[in-house]
């Protein structure tokens, strides 16, 4: 139990910093609650120990959830400045024989994470992993009668389990509920685990739908009433109701119901947030291996891809969110995809994204959209990958900047007070509008008098501005300057900086280091590549 003490003391210290005695009492009461989602004014927060939490995660490689790999995982998480590790739990390891459970891996993950002051998001690699079934136990793989496969139109079975099978559903559900029951026992009071991912990138690779006799029988009947209601359609056959998309929607329907049943059963044991991650639909050829734009080939068929997220949401009330795995660094596509998944019924949660430098600035777009979680994939340094000393420099820089004030940033996101500016090629200035004030963000240095800001060579600059009060702002960024002014006026007309304090949040309390003035404020507040944060108070006259 020793390993949990650090997580607990971190939370309580965080409260104590900001707190009156009454708040402390309330916070301690909240600390008994399991992590949960809350929604207010159309925005979401993940409450952990009673306060909004921003998940700054790194996901480890698929084969790194083993005790032998964990020492390097903890080193990598420290280097990334992550506050959360996303780690897989393998069905094949958890239940090597039917009904015999081995919790060694999951116990070691939780112990190690807590010892390193990290939270955990667990990924259930069960029936599906990347549109296949590669993590199911051998006793499932070898019993194709009891656990039937998806059948292609030509009659060939593939390495995907059919979601129409009640046997498979019962087996996955039993393993998942055993896992959740165990987590409740070891973590029910400690809250190391923030959320559970149910399956991984579910779907079929290799066939649009299951064409087994059972599936064909279902497909030749009428569309079920719950799907009609979810899709706002009138009764009819699958072809009549869904036309050319009937096969894909048939598959999505059965998958969504299957996953919802697993999530519901798991949450009845341990009610923490549950979500799915999605292998999204990329534009054809955006990724070289995705040149055929067909469900089952371009992306796993039946998953909650962009066009199906609304339908999936309606069919999966036991899921708390559906998150897109975002592996394209095309900034427009990234933002558009976030917009698709950020809905009144779905918070923005990015379970996986690229670890390369080009993804660094996209984190700031996600923060500006109110993301609850962000997680570059494959950030542990296994020997099998020739990763350099700092392969994810921008992610590490971002987390070093935002990590020390993760709770404050989560609160400001939830309150709708936070905006970000991100450099794009050719666009070296961005205007951010706040209640009563505007901030001009200019990218790249040097910013010479009378000249436009030069931008940076690879358009990586970012800034974050959050309104703390009517005339008070929290400001930070990388390779950018930020100048406040009144709408339609230059910064020096009728407005002035009253104070600009560089400082840092420590356990919830703002600790000023120094006051900035003169060259450090006359051309805006300037942020280079060192993690620096400023609180500025403005006045008008
Ligand atoms: C997405 C999957 O969800 C991960 O488990 C991993 O396979 C990555 N793709 C690899 O890029």
Short mmCIF file of C-alpha atoms and ligand atoms in Angstrom, two decimals:
data_model
loop_
_atom_site.label_atom_id
_atom_site.label_comp_id
_atom_site.label_asym_id
_atom_site.label_seq_id
_atom_site.Cartn_x
_atom_site.Cartn_y
_atom_site.Cartn_z
CA UNK A 1 0.00 0.00 0.00
CA UNK A 2 3.01 2.30 0.47
CA UNK A 3 3.01 3.25 -3.20
CA UNK A 4 -0.38 4.93 -3.01
CA UNK A 5 0.64 7.39 -0.33
CA UNK A 6 2.40 9.71 -2.77
CA UNK A 7 -0.55 10.15 -5.06
CA UNK A 8 -2.78 10.86 -2.10
CA UNK A 9 -0.43 13.40 -0.53
CA UNK A 10 -0.01 15.15 -3.86
CA UNK A 11 -3.77 15.70 -4.13
CA UNK A 12 -4.21 16.88 -0.61
CA UNK A 13 -1.24 19.22 -0.87
CA UNK A 14 -2.75 20.63 -4.03
CA UNK A 15 -5.93 21.47 -2.18
CA UNK A 16 -4.14 22.86 0.83
CA UNK A 17 -2.34 25.44 -1.33
CA UNK A 18 -5.49 27.17 -2.42
CA UNK A 19 -7.54 26.44 0.59
CA UNK A 20 -9.54 27.81 3.42
CA UNK A 21 -10.27 25.20 6.09
CA UNK A 22 -13.80 24.64 4.73
CA UNK A 23 -12.46 24.03 1.22
CA UNK A 24 -9.98 21.58 2.64
CA UNK A 25 -12.79 19.69 4.32
CA UNK A 26 -14.83 19.65 1.10
CA UNK A 27 -11.82 18.49 -0.86
CA UNK A 28 -11.12 15.67 1.52
CA UNK A 29 -14.77 14.62 1.15
CA UNK A 30 -14.38 14.70 -2.63
CA UNK A 31 -11.19 12.71 -2.41
CA UNK A 32 -13.34 9.68 -1.60
CA UNK A 33 -15.00 9.86 -5.04
CA UNK A 34 -13.76 7.82 -7.95
CA UNK A 35 -12.70 9.84 -11.02
CA UNK A 36 -15.75 10.97 -12.98
CA UNK A 37 -16.78 13.24 -15.80
CA UNK A 38 -18.80 16.37 -15.21
CA UNK A 39 -20.42 18.70 -17.71
CA UNK A 40 -21.35 22.37 -17.30
CA UNK A 41 -22.29 25.03 -19.83
CA UNK A 42 -21.45 22.64 -22.67
CA UNK A 43 -17.93 21.94 -21.39
CA UNK A 44 -16.53 18.85 -19.71
CA UNK A 45 -14.02 18.10 -16.98
CA UNK A 46 -12.53 14.93 -15.59
CA UNK A 47 -12.83 15.31 -11.82
CA UNK A 48 -10.10 13.55 -9.88
CA UNK A 49 -10.25 13.94 -6.11
CA UNK A 50 -12.82 16.66 -6.56
CA UNK A 51 -10.92 18.92 -9.01
CA UNK A 52 -10.63 19.04 -12.81
CA UNK A 53 -7.64 17.08 -14.04
CA UNK A 54 -5.75 17.45 -17.30
CA UNK A 55 -4.39 14.13 -18.55
CA UNK A 56 -0.88 14.76 -19.90
CA UNK A 57 -0.17 11.19 -20.85
CA UNK A 58 2.21 9.07 -22.81
CA UNK A 59 1.12 5.71 -24.20
CA UNK A 60 3.69 2.95 -23.99
CA UNK A 61 4.44 0.50 -26.79
CA UNK A 62 2.13 -2.46 -27.22
CA UNK A 63 4.56 -4.96 -25.67
CA UNK A 64 5.76 -2.72 -22.82
CA UNK A 65 3.04 -3.56 -20.28
CA UNK A 66 5.19 -6.34 -18.81
CA UNK A 67 7.11 -6.11 -15.52
CA UNK A 68 10.41 -6.61 -17.40
CA UNK A 69 9.79 -3.41 -19.39
CA UNK A 70 8.53 -1.14 -16.65
CA UNK A 71 11.85 0.28 -15.38
CA UNK A 72 12.47 1.96 -18.73
CA UNK A 73 8.80 3.02 -18.90
CA UNK A 74 9.15 5.01 -15.68
CA UNK A 75 12.35 6.63 -16.92
CA UNK A 76 10.66 7.57 -20.17
CA UNK A 77 7.63 9.04 -18.41
CA UNK A 78 9.90 11.18 -16.26
CA UNK A 79 11.74 12.43 -19.35
CA UNK A 80 8.40 13.21 -21.00
CA UNK A 81 7.17 15.13 -17.91
CA UNK A 82 3.91 13.16 -18.20
CA UNK A 83 1.46 13.02 -15.30
CA UNK A 84 -0.24 9.85 -16.59
CA UNK A 85 0.83 6.63 -18.27
CA UNK A 86 -1.45 4.81 -20.70
CA UNK A 87 -0.67 1.12 -20.43
CA UNK A 88 -2.22 -1.99 -21.99
CA UNK A 89 -3.75 -4.94 -20.15
CA UNK A 90 -3.64 -8.07 -22.31
CA UNK A 91 -6.53 -10.51 -22.17
CA UNK A 92 -4.12 -13.34 -23.11
CA UNK A 93 -1.98 -12.55 -20.04
CA UNK A 94 -4.86 -11.76 -17.67
CA UNK A 95 -6.79 -15.00 -18.29
CA UNK A 96 -4.38 -17.65 -19.58
CA UNK A 97 -6.93 -20.38 -18.75
CA UNK A 98 -10.67 -19.81 -18.67
CA UNK A 99 -11.62 -18.34 -15.30
CA UNK A 100 -8.00 -18.20 -13.98
CA UNK A 101 -6.90 -14.63 -13.61
CA UNK A 102 -3.38 -13.32 -13.24
CA UNK A 103 -3.20 -9.69 -12.11
CA UNK A 104 0.59 -9.50 -11.89
CA UNK A 105 1.07 -7.12 -14.81
CA UNK A 106 -1.67 -4.75 -13.79
CA UNK A 107 -0.50 -4.72 -10.16
CA UNK A 108 3.07 -3.91 -11.19
CA UNK A 109 1.85 -1.11 -13.46
CA UNK A 110 -0.18 0.50 -10.68
CA UNK A 111 2.55 0.12 -8.07
CA UNK A 112 5.24 1.54 -10.33
CA UNK A 113 3.05 4.39 -11.54
CA UNK A 114 2.14 5.45 -8.01
CA UNK A 115 5.76 5.23 -6.92
CA UNK A 116 6.57 7.64 -9.75
CA UNK A 117 3.69 9.95 -8.90
CA UNK A 118 1.83 9.06 -12.08
CA UNK A 119 -1.81 8.34 -12.76
CA UNK A 120 -2.78 5.50 -15.08
CA UNK A 121 -5.20 4.96 -17.95
CA UNK A 122 -5.53 1.23 -18.64
CA UNK A 123 -6.19 -0.07 -22.16
CA UNK A 124 -8.17 -3.29 -22.37
CA UNK A 125 -6.72 -5.26 -25.26
CA UNK A 126 -9.60 -7.76 -25.44
CA UNK A 127 -11.76 -8.83 -28.37
CA UNK A 128 -10.29 -6.14 -30.63
CA UNK A 129 -6.83 -4.67 -31.11
CA UNK A 130 -6.38 -2.53 -34.23
CA UNK A 131 -9.26 -4.21 -36.07
CA UNK A 132 -7.94 -7.70 -35.28
CA UNK A 133 -8.14 -10.17 -32.38
CA UNK A 134 -4.46 -10.68 -31.64
CA UNK A 135 -4.62 -10.28 -27.84
CA UNK A 136 -7.30 -12.86 -27.05
CA UNK A 137 -6.12 -15.93 -25.08
CA UNK A 138 -5.07 -19.06 -26.95
CA UNK A 139 -8.18 -20.88 -25.72
CA UNK A 140 -10.25 -18.31 -27.60
CA UNK A 141 -8.04 -18.27 -30.71
CA UNK A 142 -8.17 -22.03 -31.09
CA UNK A 143 -11.88 -22.62 -30.49
CA UNK A 144 -13.45 -21.19 -33.62
CA UNK A 145 -16.70 -23.04 -33.01
CA UNK A 146 -17.34 -21.45 -29.63
CA UNK A 147 -15.77 -18.11 -30.61
CA UNK A 148 -16.68 -17.62 -34.28
CA UNK A 149 -14.75 -15.41 -36.65
CA UNK A 150 -15.96 -12.73 -39.01
CA UNK A 151 -16.57 -14.35 -42.40
CA UNK A 152 -15.77 -12.53 -45.63
CA UNK A 153 -18.31 -12.45 -48.49
CA UNK A 154 -16.29 -15.24 -50.19
CA UNK A 155 -16.77 -17.48 -47.12
CA UNK A 156 -13.21 -17.12 -45.76
CA UNK A 157 -12.88 -16.54 -41.98
CA UNK A 158 -10.47 -13.81 -40.85
CA UNK A 159 -8.61 -12.99 -37.64
CA UNK A 160 -11.42 -10.89 -36.21
CA UNK A 161 -14.02 -12.20 -33.75
CA UNK A 162 -17.66 -11.75 -34.66
CA UNK A 163 -19.48 -9.33 -32.34
CA UNK A 164 -22.69 -11.28 -33.00
CA UNK A 165 -21.43 -14.16 -30.84
CA UNK A 166 -22.96 -14.24 -27.35
CA UNK A 167 -20.22 -16.69 -26.27
CA UNK A 168 -17.47 -14.26 -27.16
CA UNK A 169 -19.29 -11.40 -25.52
CA UNK A 170 -19.77 -13.42 -22.34
CA UNK A 171 -16.09 -14.42 -22.26
CA UNK A 172 -14.75 -10.89 -22.81
CA UNK A 173 -17.25 -9.49 -20.33
CA UNK A 174 -16.21 -12.01 -17.66
CA UNK A 175 -12.54 -11.09 -18.05
CA UNK A 176 -13.20 -7.36 -18.13
CA UNK A 177 -15.42 -7.45 -15.05
CA UNK A 178 -12.81 -9.52 -13.19
CA UNK A 179 -10.29 -6.81 -14.03
CA UNK A 180 -12.59 -4.01 -12.91
CA UNK A 181 -13.45 -5.86 -9.68
CA UNK A 182 -9.76 -6.24 -8.95
CA UNK A 183 -9.12 -2.56 -9.67
CA UNK A 184 -11.91 -1.56 -7.33
CA UNK A 185 -10.27 -3.65 -4.60
CA UNK A 186 -6.77 -2.28 -5.01
CA UNK A 187 -7.51 1.22 -6.28
CA UNK A 188 -11.06 2.03 -5.23
CA UNK A 189 -9.90 4.56 -2.64
CA UNK A 190 -6.63 5.69 -4.18
CA UNK A 191 -7.60 6.79 -7.68
CA UNK A 192 -4.38 5.92 -9.44
CA UNK A 193 -6.46 4.71 -12.39
CA UNK A 194 -8.28 7.58 -14.07
CA UNK A 195 -10.13 5.78 -16.83
CA UNK A 196 -10.43 2.54 -18.71
CA UNK A 197 -10.22 2.14 -22.46
CA UNK A 198 -12.59 -0.64 -23.56
CA UNK A 199 -10.95 -2.59 -26.41
CA UNK A 200 -8.49 -0.97 -28.82
CA UNK A 201 -9.47 0.44 -32.20
CA UNK A 202 -12.37 -1.97 -32.61
CA UNK A 203 -13.47 -3.00 -36.08
CA UNK A 204 -12.88 -5.45 -38.90
CA UNK A 205 -9.77 -5.37 -40.99
CA UNK A 206 -10.51 -7.55 -44.00
CA UNK A 207 -14.29 -7.49 -44.39
CA UNK A 208 -16.89 -4.75 -44.28
CA UNK A 209 -19.22 -6.95 -42.24
CA UNK A 210 -19.58 -10.44 -40.91
CA UNK A 211 -21.14 -12.67 -43.59
CA UNK A 212 -21.65 -15.73 -41.41
CA UNK A 213 -25.05 -17.49 -41.78
CA UNK A 214 -26.14 -15.94 -38.46
CA UNK A 215 -25.10 -12.45 -39.54
CA UNK A 216 -26.71 -12.89 -42.95
CA UNK A 217 -29.94 -13.95 -41.29
CA UNK A 218 -29.91 -10.77 -39.19
CA UNK A 219 -28.98 -8.68 -42.19
CA UNK A 220 -31.91 -10.01 -44.20
CA UNK A 221 -34.34 -8.89 -41.46
CA UNK A 222 -35.55 -5.42 -40.56
CA UNK A 223 -33.31 -2.77 -38.99
CA UNK A 224 -33.71 -2.99 -35.17
CA UNK A 225 -35.79 -0.30 -33.49
CA UNK A 226 -32.97 1.06 -31.28
CA UNK A 227 -30.81 1.68 -34.33
CA UNK A 228 -33.67 3.35 -36.18
CA UNK A 229 -34.16 5.64 -33.20
CA UNK A 230 -30.43 6.40 -32.95
CA UNK A 231 -30.20 7.11 -36.68
CA UNK A 232 -33.54 8.97 -36.87
CA UNK A 233 -34.71 6.68 -39.67
CA UNK A 234 -37.98 5.06 -40.66
CA UNK A 235 -38.37 1.24 -40.57
CA UNK A 236 -37.18 -0.91 -43.44
CA UNK A 237 -34.59 -3.46 -44.47
CA UNK A 238 -30.88 -2.68 -43.97
CA UNK A 239 -30.51 -1.84 -47.65
CA UNK A 240 -33.62 0.35 -47.70
CA UNK A 241 -32.64 2.28 -44.59
CA UNK A 242 -28.90 2.67 -45.07
CA UNK A 243 -28.31 2.11 -48.80
CA UNK A 244 -24.63 1.72 -49.73
CA UNK A 245 -23.56 2.05 -46.09
CA UNK A 246 -25.76 -0.80 -44.86
CA UNK A 247 -22.92 -3.34 -44.44
CA UNK A 248 -20.71 -0.95 -42.48
CA UNK A 249 -23.56 0.27 -40.26
CA UNK A 250 -24.64 -3.32 -39.61
CA UNK A 251 -21.15 -4.02 -38.32
CA UNK A 252 -21.03 -0.77 -36.32
CA UNK A 253 -24.37 -1.57 -34.68
CA UNK A 254 -23.27 -4.99 -33.44
CA UNK A 255 -19.88 -3.71 -32.32
CA UNK A 256 -21.34 -0.74 -30.46
CA UNK A 257 -23.86 -2.93 -28.63
CA UNK A 258 -21.13 -5.44 -27.76
CA UNK A 259 -18.75 -2.81 -26.40
CA UNK A 260 -21.50 -1.03 -24.54
CA UNK A 261 -22.41 -4.30 -22.80
CA UNK A 262 -18.78 -4.79 -21.75
CA UNK A 263 -18.46 -1.23 -20.47
CA UNK A 264 -21.76 -1.49 -18.57
CA UNK A 265 -20.70 -4.75 -16.90
CA UNK A 266 -17.28 -3.32 -15.99
CA UNK A 267 -18.75 -0.12 -14.58
CA UNK A 268 -21.17 -2.07 -12.43
CA UNK A 269 -18.04 -3.38 -10.66
CA UNK A 270 -16.05 -0.15 -10.65
CA UNK A 271 -17.63 3.05 -11.93
CA UNK A 272 -14.72 4.93 -13.45
CA UNK A 273 -14.90 6.64 -16.87
CA UNK A 274 -14.80 4.22 -19.79
CA UNK A 275 -14.03 5.19 -23.37
CA UNK A 276 -13.10 3.76 -26.73
CA UNK A 277 -10.32 4.88 -29.07
CA UNK A 278 -10.94 5.03 -32.79
CA UNK A 279 -8.85 4.19 -35.83
CA UNK A 280 -10.26 7.13 -37.76
CA UNK A 281 -10.93 7.55 -41.44
CA UNK A 282 -8.03 9.40 -43.03
CA UNK A 283 -8.26 10.98 -46.45
CA UNK A 284 -7.15 8.35 -48.96
CA UNK A 285 -3.36 8.29 -49.16
CA UNK A 286 -2.90 10.72 -46.28
CA UNK A 287 -1.00 7.85 -44.69
CA UNK A 288 0.85 5.74 -47.25
CA UNK A 289 -0.62 2.47 -46.01
CA UNK A 290 -4.18 3.79 -46.27
CA UNK A 291 -4.58 4.31 -49.97
CA UNK A 292 -7.74 2.31 -50.43
CA UNK A 293 -10.63 4.34 -49.12
CA UNK A 294 -12.98 1.50 -48.16
CA UNK A 295 -14.20 0.35 -44.75
CA UNK A 296 -12.36 -2.85 -43.82
CA UNK A 297 -9.34 -1.75 -45.84
CA UNK A 298 -8.78 1.99 -45.39
CA UNK A 299 -9.92 1.70 -41.78
CA UNK A 300 -11.46 -1.07 -39.66
CA UNK A 301 -15.11 -1.41 -40.59
CA UNK A 302 -17.70 -0.79 -37.88
CA UNK A 303 -15.57 1.51 -35.74
CA UNK A 304 -16.72 4.94 -34.55
CA UNK A 305 -15.16 6.78 -37.49
CA UNK A 306 -16.02 10.43 -38.10
CA UNK A 307 -19.30 9.82 -39.95
CA UNK A 308 -20.50 7.29 -37.35
CA UNK A 309 -19.57 9.01 -34.10
CA UNK A 310 -23.13 10.31 -33.50
CA UNK A 311 -24.65 6.90 -34.09
CA UNK A 312 -22.08 5.22 -31.87
CA UNK A 313 -22.67 7.77 -29.13
CA UNK A 314 -26.40 7.07 -29.18
CA UNK A 315 -25.81 3.31 -29.00
CA UNK A 316 -23.24 3.36 -26.18
CA UNK A 317 -24.71 5.09 -23.11
CA UNK A 318 -22.26 3.23 -20.86
CA UNK A 319 -19.26 4.83 -22.52
CA UNK A 320 -18.19 8.24 -21.25
CA UNK A 321 -16.42 9.24 -24.40
CA UNK A 322 -15.20 8.27 -27.83
CA UNK A 323 -11.69 9.46 -28.64
CA UNK A 324 -9.96 9.73 -32.01
CA UNK A 325 -6.43 8.36 -32.42
CA UNK A 326 -4.85 11.22 -34.37
CA UNK A 327 -1.84 10.25 -36.44
CA UNK A 328 -1.95 12.91 -39.15
CA UNK A 329 0.00 16.08 -38.44
CA UNK A 330 -1.94 17.94 -41.11
CA UNK A 331 -3.07 20.80 -38.93
CA UNK A 332 -6.37 21.41 -40.75
CA UNK A 333 -7.30 17.72 -40.66
CA UNK A 334 -6.32 17.50 -36.98
CA UNK A 335 -8.53 20.44 -36.04
CA UNK A 336 -11.44 19.27 -38.16
CA UNK A 337 -11.28 15.81 -36.61
CA UNK A 338 -11.20 17.24 -33.08
CA UNK A 339 -14.28 19.26 -33.99
CA UNK A 340 -16.09 16.12 -35.12
CA UNK A 341 -15.44 14.28 -31.86
CA UNK A 342 -16.02 17.31 -29.61
CA UNK A 343 -19.79 17.24 -29.26
CA UNK A 344 -22.43 18.14 -26.71
CA UNK A 345 -22.55 14.41 -25.89
CA UNK A 346 -18.80 13.77 -26.16
CA UNK A 347 -15.81 15.47 -24.57
CA UNK A 348 -12.53 15.77 -26.46
CA UNK A 349 -10.16 13.01 -25.37
CA UNK A 350 -7.15 12.16 -27.55
CA UNK A 351 -6.08 8.65 -26.55
CA UNK A 352 -3.22 8.48 -29.07
CA UNK A 353 -1.32 10.87 -31.26
CA UNK A 354 2.01 11.04 -33.05
CA UNK A 355 5.13 11.49 -30.95
CA UNK A 356 7.05 13.31 -33.66
CA UNK A 357 7.99 16.96 -33.28
CA UNK A 358 5.41 18.10 -35.81
CA UNK A 359 2.67 17.03 -33.38
CA UNK A 360 3.97 19.27 -30.60
CA UNK A 361 2.05 22.40 -31.52
CA UNK A 362 -1.15 20.40 -32.09
CA UNK A 363 -1.32 19.90 -28.32
CA UNK A 364 -2.12 23.62 -28.05
CA UNK A 365 -4.99 23.32 -30.51
CA UNK A 366 -6.30 20.50 -28.31
CA UNK A 367 -6.03 22.63 -25.17
CA UNK A 368 -7.83 25.46 -26.94
CA UNK A 369 -10.67 23.03 -27.69
CA UNK A 370 -10.91 22.00 -24.03
CA UNK A 371 -9.29 18.55 -24.42
CA UNK A 372 -9.37 16.43 -21.27
CA UNK A 373 -6.56 14.11 -22.36
CA UNK A 374 -3.64 14.09 -24.78
CA UNK A 375 -1.26 11.21 -25.27
CA UNK A 376 1.56 10.69 -27.77
CA UNK A 377 1.96 6.98 -28.58
CA UNK A 378 5.10 4.87 -28.17
CA UNK A 379 7.01 7.20 -25.88
CA UNK A 380 8.90 4.59 -23.93
CA UNK A 381 12.36 3.82 -25.18
CA UNK A 382 12.46 0.12 -25.91
CA UNK A 383 15.76 -1.23 -27.19
CA UNK A 384 14.00 -2.31 -30.36
CA UNK A 385 13.61 1.25 -31.52
CA UNK A 386 16.51 3.46 -32.32
CA UNK A 387 14.93 6.45 -30.63
CA UNK A 388 17.33 9.28 -30.02
CA UNK A 389 17.96 10.97 -26.70
CA UNK A 390 14.94 13.29 -26.97
CA UNK A 391 12.71 11.87 -29.70
CA UNK A 392 9.67 13.69 -28.47
CA UNK A 393 11.26 17.01 -27.60
CA UNK A 394 8.20 19.18 -28.21
CA UNK A 395 5.85 16.94 -26.26
CA UNK A 396 8.32 16.92 -23.36
CA UNK A 397 8.71 20.72 -23.56
CA UNK A 398 4.94 21.17 -23.61
CA UNK A 399 4.38 18.90 -20.64
CA UNK A 400 7.23 20.58 -18.71
CA UNK A 401 5.49 23.92 -19.32
CA UNK A 402 1.89 22.87 -18.59
CA UNK A 403 2.48 20.01 -16.12
CA UNK A 404 3.25 22.12 -13.03
CA UNK A 405 -0.12 23.89 -13.47
CA UNK A 406 -2.14 20.99 -14.92
CA UNK A 407 -4.95 21.38 -12.37
CA UNK A 408 -5.19 25.14 -12.95
CA UNK A 409 -5.22 24.66 -16.72
CA UNK A 410 -7.95 22.01 -16.42
CA UNK A 411 -10.02 24.39 -14.29
CA UNK A 412 -9.57 27.26 -16.75
CA UNK A 413 -10.52 24.99 -19.67
CA UNK A 414 -13.65 23.87 -17.82
CA UNK A 415 -14.56 27.49 -17.07
CA UNK A 416 -14.13 28.40 -20.77
CA UNK A 417 -11.45 30.98 -19.91
CA UNK A 418 -8.55 29.57 -21.87
CA UNK A 419 -7.50 30.25 -25.48
CA UNK A 420 -4.51 29.22 -27.50
CA UNK A 421 -2.74 30.57 -30.57
CA UNK A 422 -0.80 28.27 -32.88
CA UNK A 423 1.52 29.32 -35.69
CA UNK A 424 0.74 28.15 -39.21
CA UNK A 425 3.01 28.65 -42.21
CA UNK A 426 2.62 32.22 -43.45
CA UNK A 427 0.55 33.29 -40.46
CA UNK A 428 2.82 35.00 -37.96
CA UNK A 429 0.21 36.85 -35.89
CA UNK A 430 -3.02 35.75 -34.21
CA UNK A 431 -5.55 37.84 -32.31
CA UNK A 432 -7.26 36.30 -29.26
CA UNK A 433 -10.44 37.94 -27.99
CA UNK A 434 -11.35 38.02 -24.31
CA UNK A 435 -14.00 39.70 -22.28
CA UNK A 436 -12.85 43.36 -22.33
CA UNK A 437 -9.38 42.69 -23.74
CA UNK A 438 -7.60 41.37 -26.79
CA UNK A 439 -4.23 39.68 -26.98
CA UNK A 440 -2.02 39.93 -30.04
CA UNK A 441 0.21 36.88 -30.35
CA UNK A 442 3.22 37.22 -32.66
CA UNK A 443 5.37 34.23 -33.59
CA UNK A 444 9.14 33.94 -33.90
CA UNK A 445 12.07 36.15 -32.94
CA UNK A 446 13.70 38.61 -33.34
CA UNK A 447 10.69 40.90 -33.42
CA UNK A 448 12.25 44.12 -34.70
CA UNK A 449 10.61 47.51 -34.32
CA UNK A 450 8.36 48.34 -37.19
CA UNK A 451 8.57 44.87 -38.73
CA UNK A 452 6.21 41.94 -38.72
CA UNK A 453 7.26 39.01 -36.54
CA UNK A 454 9.36 36.62 -38.63
CA UNK A 455 7.66 33.33 -37.63
CA UNK A 456 9.73 30.21 -36.97
CA UNK A 457 11.34 28.00 -39.62
CA UNK A 458 8.96 25.08 -39.09
CA UNK A 459 5.94 27.10 -37.84
CA UNK A 460 6.01 25.55 -34.37
CA UNK A 461 5.33 28.59 -32.13
CA UNK A 462 2.43 28.59 -29.68
CA UNK A 463 0.87 30.70 -26.93
CA UNK A 464 -1.71 30.09 -24.23
CA UNK A 465 -3.68 32.91 -22.60
CA UNK A 466 -6.27 32.41 -19.86
CA UNK A 467 -8.43 35.05 -18.23
CA UNK A 468 -8.09 34.89 -14.44
CA UNK A 469 -10.18 37.98 -13.68
CA UNK A 470 -11.68 40.98 -15.53
CA UNK A 471 -8.18 42.45 -16.13
CA UNK A 472 -5.88 39.60 -15.19
CA UNK A 473 -4.38 36.89 -17.39
CA UNK A 474 -2.18 33.84 -17.20
CA UNK A 475 0.17 33.73 -20.19
CA UNK A 476 2.73 31.31 -21.52
CA UNK A 477 4.05 30.03 -24.81
CA UNK A 478 6.99 28.99 -26.91
CA UNK A 479 8.75 31.28 -29.41
CA UNK A 480 5.94 33.84 -29.24
CA UNK A 481 5.17 37.28 -27.81
CA UNK A 482 1.83 38.30 -26.33
CA UNK A 483 0.63 41.96 -26.09
CA UNK A 484 -2.67 42.99 -24.52
CA UNK A 485 -4.75 45.89 -25.81
CA UNK A 486 -8.27 47.23 -25.86
CA UNK A 487 -10.41 46.28 -28.85
CA UNK A 488 -9.49 48.40 -31.88
CA UNK A 489 -6.65 50.25 -30.09
CA UNK A 490 -2.89 49.87 -29.95
CA UNK A 491 -1.43 48.49 -26.67
CA UNK A 492 -0.26 51.91 -25.47
CA UNK A 493 -3.58 53.74 -26.06
CA UNK A 494 -5.75 53.92 -22.93
CA UNK A 495 -4.27 50.70 -21.51
CA UNK A 496 -1.24 49.76 -19.48
CA UNK A 497 0.37 46.85 -17.71
CA UNK A 498 -0.10 47.27 -13.98
CA UNK A 499 2.08 44.33 -13.16
CA UNK A 500 3.63 41.37 -14.95
CA UNK A 501 4.83 38.65 -12.62
CA UNK A 502 6.86 35.73 -13.80
CA UNK A 503 6.26 32.79 -11.51
CA UNK A 504 4.98 29.26 -11.17
CA UNK A 505 2.16 27.34 -9.55
CA UNK A 506 3.30 25.16 -6.71
CA UNK A 507 0.70 22.81 -5.28
CA UNK A 508 -2.08 25.09 -6.42
CA UNK A 509 -0.54 28.35 -5.23
CA UNK A 510 0.93 31.04 -7.49
CA UNK A 511 4.51 31.80 -6.44
CA UNK A 512 5.94 34.92 -8.08
CA UNK A 513 9.64 34.87 -8.95
CA UNK A 514 10.11 38.40 -10.22
CA UNK A 515 8.30 41.35 -11.79
CA UNK A 516 8.94 41.86 -15.48
CA UNK A 517 9.20 45.40 -16.85
CA UNK A 518 11.15 47.50 -19.35
CA UNK A 519 12.57 45.47 -22.25
CA UNK A 520 10.79 42.38 -20.91
CA UNK A 521 7.34 43.93 -21.38
CA UNK A 522 7.66 46.92 -23.74
CA UNK A 523 7.33 44.73 -26.87
CA UNK A 524 4.93 42.29 -25.33
CA UNK A 525 5.55 39.41 -22.99
CA UNK A 526 8.12 37.21 -24.71
CA UNK A 527 8.31 33.43 -24.39
CA UNK A 528 11.26 31.50 -25.79
CA UNK A 529 11.97 27.80 -25.30
CA UNK A 530 12.46 27.84 -21.52
CA UNK A 531 9.22 26.95 -19.67
CA UNK A 532 8.10 30.35 -18.34
CA UNK A 533 4.72 31.52 -17.10
CA UNK A 534 3.50 35.08 -16.42
CA UNK A 535 0.49 36.53 -14.63
CA UNK A 536 -0.27 39.98 -16.01
CA UNK A 537 -2.69 42.57 -14.61
CA UNK A 538 -3.89 45.18 -17.07
CA UNK A 539 -5.43 48.58 -16.40
CA UNK A 540 -7.06 51.22 -18.59
CA UNK A 541 -7.05 54.98 -18.28
C1 LIG B 1 -2.77 2.56 -32.99
C2 LIG B 1 -2.99 1.48 -31.96
O1 LIG B 1 -4.12 1.79 -31.18
C3 LIG B 1 -1.77 1.30 -31.07
O2 LIG B 1 -1.98 0.22 -30.19
C4 LIG B 1 -0.55 1.07 -31.92
O3 LIG B 1 -0.68 -0.11 -32.64
C5 LIG B 1 -0.38 2.26 -32.85
N1 LIG B 1 -1.54 2.39 -33.70
C6 LIG B 1 0.87 2.12 -33.70
O4 LIG B 1 1.03 3.22 -34.51
#
